[in-house]
Tab-separated table of C-alpha atoms and ligand atoms in Angstrom:
chain	number	residue	atom	x	y	z
A	1	MET	CA	-45.925	193.192	107.048
A	2	SER	CA	-48.406	190.854	105.487
A	3	HIS	CA	-47.493	187.267	104.669
A	4	PRO	CA	-46.902	186.484	100.952
A	5	MET	CA	-49.401	183.625	101.244
A	6	LYS	CA	-52.100	185.778	102.871
A	7	ASP	CA	-54.445	185.846	99.861
A	8	SER	CA	-53.891	182.155	99.068
A	9	LEU	CA	-54.689	181.187	102.645
A	10	ILE	CA	-57.867	183.257	102.657
A	11	GLU	CA	-58.871	181.663	99.347
A	12	ALA	CA	-58.199	178.172	100.773
A	13	ALA	CA	-60.244	179.033	103.878
A	14	ILE	CA	-63.167	180.209	101.712
A	15	GLN	CA	-62.935	176.964	99.749
A	16	ALA	CA	-62.822	174.825	102.924
A	17	ARG	CA	-65.807	176.731	104.307
A	18	SER	CA	-67.985	175.317	101.546
A	19	SER	CA	-67.548	171.850	103.108
A	20	ALA	CA	-68.853	172.982	106.502
A	21	TYR	CA	-71.229	170.429	108.053
A	22	VAL	CA	-73.667	172.742	109.798
A	23	PRO	CA	-77.207	171.291	109.871
A	24	TYR	CA	-77.898	172.947	113.252
A	25	SER	CA	-76.410	176.449	113.154
A	26	HIS	CA	-76.205	176.870	109.375
A	27	PHE	CA	-73.126	178.999	110.140
A	28	GLN	CA	-70.275	178.000	107.855
A	29	VAL	CA	-66.671	178.648	108.871
A	30	GLY	CA	-63.450	177.871	107.018
A	31	ALA	CA	-59.813	177.934	108.080
A	32	ALA	CA	-56.509	177.366	106.319
A	33	LEU	CA	-52.996	177.361	107.692
A	34	LEU	CA	-49.498	177.325	106.248
A	35	ALA	CA	-46.874	175.079	107.800
A	36	ASP	CA	-43.665	173.620	106.327
A	37	GLY	CA	-44.702	174.907	102.891
A	38	THR	CA	-48.019	173.086	102.905
A	39	VAL	CA	-51.556	174.441	103.267
A	40	TYR	CA	-53.930	172.557	105.567
A	41	SER	CA	-57.578	173.592	105.591
A	42	GLY	CA	-60.666	172.741	107.591
A	43	CYS	CA	-64.330	173.513	108.151
A	44	ASN	CA	-66.617	173.351	111.158
A	45	ILE	CA	-68.255	169.981	111.756
A	46	GLU	CA	-71.362	169.902	113.934
A	47	ASN	CA	-72.988	167.022	115.777
A	48	ALA	CA	-76.496	166.164	116.966
A	49	SER	CA	-74.877	166.242	120.402
A	50	PHE	CA	-74.106	169.954	119.987
A	51	GLY	CA	-71.139	170.120	122.370
A	52	LEU	CA	-69.176	167.750	120.162
A	53	THR	CA	-68.977	170.324	117.378
A	54	ASN	CA	-65.488	170.910	116.009
A	55	CYS	CA	-64.686	174.425	114.833
A	56	ALA	CA	-63.018	175.082	111.489
A	57	GLU	CA	-59.804	176.301	113.115
A	58	ARG	CA	-59.403	173.136	115.161
A	59	THR	CA	-60.246	170.918	112.191
A	60	ALA	CA	-57.452	172.531	110.143
A	61	ILE	CA	-54.971	172.450	113.038
A	62	PHE	CA	-55.713	168.839	113.962
A	63	LYS	CA	-55.382	167.775	110.328
A	64	ALA	CA	-51.957	169.452	110.201
A	65	ALA	CA	-50.813	168.161	113.598
A	66	SER	CA	-51.789	164.631	112.674
A	67	GLU	CA	-49.509	164.941	109.632
A	68	GLY	CA	-46.622	165.918	111.914
A	69	ILE	CA	-46.903	169.721	111.847
A	70	ARG	CA	-45.832	171.409	115.074
A	71	ARG	CA	-45.579	175.089	114.112
A	72	ILE	CA	-48.053	177.279	112.245
A	73	GLU	CA	-46.537	180.040	110.086
A	74	ALA	CA	-49.844	181.700	109.217
A	75	ILE	CA	-53.547	180.883	109.545
A	76	ALA	CA	-56.662	182.424	107.988
A	77	VAL	CA	-60.235	182.075	109.280
A	78	VAL	CA	-63.331	183.145	107.376
A	79	ALA	CA	-67.083	183.270	107.976
A	80	ASP	CA	-70.033	185.309	106.755
A	81	THR	CA	-69.851	187.793	109.610
A	82	LYS	CA	-70.405	191.560	109.754
A	83	GLY	CA	-66.774	192.201	110.562
A	84	PRO	CA	-63.819	189.801	110.658
A	85	VAL	CA	-64.745	186.480	112.304
A	86	SER	CA	-63.782	186.100	115.958
A	87	PRO	CA	-62.449	182.630	116.879
A	88	CYS	CA	-63.871	181.042	120.030
A	89	GLY	CA	-61.798	180.703	123.182
A	90	ALA	CA	-61.137	176.990	122.667
A	91	CYS	CA	-59.699	177.619	119.213
A	92	ARG	CA	-57.574	180.507	120.478
A	93	GLN	CA	-55.972	178.152	123.005
A	94	VAL	CA	-55.460	175.442	120.369
A	95	ILE	CA	-53.903	177.944	117.939
A	96	ALA	CA	-51.569	179.010	120.768
A	97	GLU	CA	-50.262	175.453	121.127
A	98	PHE	CA	-48.777	175.567	117.620
A	99	ALA	CA	-48.141	179.306	117.193
A	100	ASP	CA	-45.230	181.496	118.177
A	101	GLU	CA	-44.818	185.268	118.309
A	102	HIS	CA	-44.233	185.388	114.532
A	103	THR	CA	-47.345	183.434	113.556
A	104	LEU	CA	-49.720	185.598	111.522
A	105	ILE	CA	-53.428	185.159	112.160
A	106	TYR	CA	-55.804	186.521	109.490
A	107	LEU	CA	-59.387	187.013	110.597
A	108	THR	CA	-61.654	187.855	107.717
A	109	ASN	CA	-65.167	187.631	106.293
A	110	LEU	CA	-66.808	187.154	102.907
A	111	SER	CA	-66.796	190.939	102.324
A	112	GLY	CA	-63.012	190.942	102.566
A	113	ASP	CA	-62.762	192.766	105.897
A	114	THR	CA	-59.451	191.416	107.130
A	115	GLU	CA	-57.428	191.903	110.282
A	116	GLU	CA	-53.929	190.611	111.022
A	117	TRP	CA	-53.505	189.405	114.582
A	118	THR	CA	-50.737	187.846	116.618
A	119	MET	CA	-51.028	185.375	119.466
A	120	ASP	CA	-50.256	187.845	122.262
A	121	ARG	CA	-53.387	189.788	121.342
A	122	LEU	CA	-55.558	186.811	120.379
A	123	LEU	CA	-55.346	185.218	123.824
A	124	PRO	CA	-53.309	187.166	126.376
A	125	GLY	CA	-51.918	184.938	129.121
A	126	TYR	CA	-52.745	181.683	127.329
A	127	PHE	CA	-51.808	178.493	129.145
A	128	GLN	CA	-48.440	177.093	128.096
A	129	ALA	CA	-46.549	173.869	128.813
A	130	LYS	CA	-44.099	175.838	130.934
A	131	ASP	CA	-46.928	176.850	133.247
A	132	MET	CA	-46.858	173.249	134.509
A	133	ASP	CA	-43.264	173.753	135.667
A	134	LYS	CA	-43.059	174.983	139.245
A	135	SER	CA	-39.623	176.526	138.626
A	136	ASN	CA	-41.146	179.154	136.305
B	201	DUR	O1	-64.472	180.827	115.060
B	201	DUR	C1	-65.416	180.033	114.995
B	201	DUR	C2	-66.663	180.271	115.591
B	201	DUR	C3	-67.666	179.330	115.429
B	201	DUR	N1	-67.427	178.202	114.712
B	201	DUR	C4	-68.516	177.255	114.461
B	201	DUR	C5	-68.935	176.345	115.548
B	201	DUR	C6	-70.378	176.055	115.154
B	201	DUR	O2	-70.410	175.032	114.163
B	201	DUR	C7	-70.857	177.333	114.506
B	201	DUR	C8	-71.671	178.221	115.404
B	201	DUR	O3	-70.998	178.428	116.602
B	201	DUR	O4	-69.672	177.999	114.102
B	201	DUR	C9	-66.210	177.957	114.130
B	201	DUR	O5	-66.024	176.963	113.432
B	201	DUR	N2	-65.232	178.860	114.319
B	202	ZN	ZN1	-63.604	177.494	117.939
């Protein structure tokens, strides 16, 4: 079942994408998430020291987390890709930190190709806080 905010989140991600700071790759990405009734969006932000680049997903999540958000209800990611955009491994792990099994993850592109994912498929076996507990 698709989330009632699905289209609004995709629209917010497309909007955020237009702020992408991408002088090196020229590849714009946008993300938008819903948490506690509020939409937080973000774009990718590159750096002359390439490894310091922050992806759109992490920008949106860190904006939300720094406002006190701890659980993502739904998140949309968009780029101008052939099929739905595929988040990098780092972002998959960061999404996992604030997702649960109900979190809906919309991967889409500018043509409207959209897939609904859940965390178990996005990053099977992702590292969790409980993995630091020897009793588990
Ligand atoms: O899911 C993704 C994949 C890539 N990028 C960014 C990082 C970099 O700025 C550019 C090319 O990798 O796209 C994202 O923001 N999200
Ligand atoms: Zn990423």
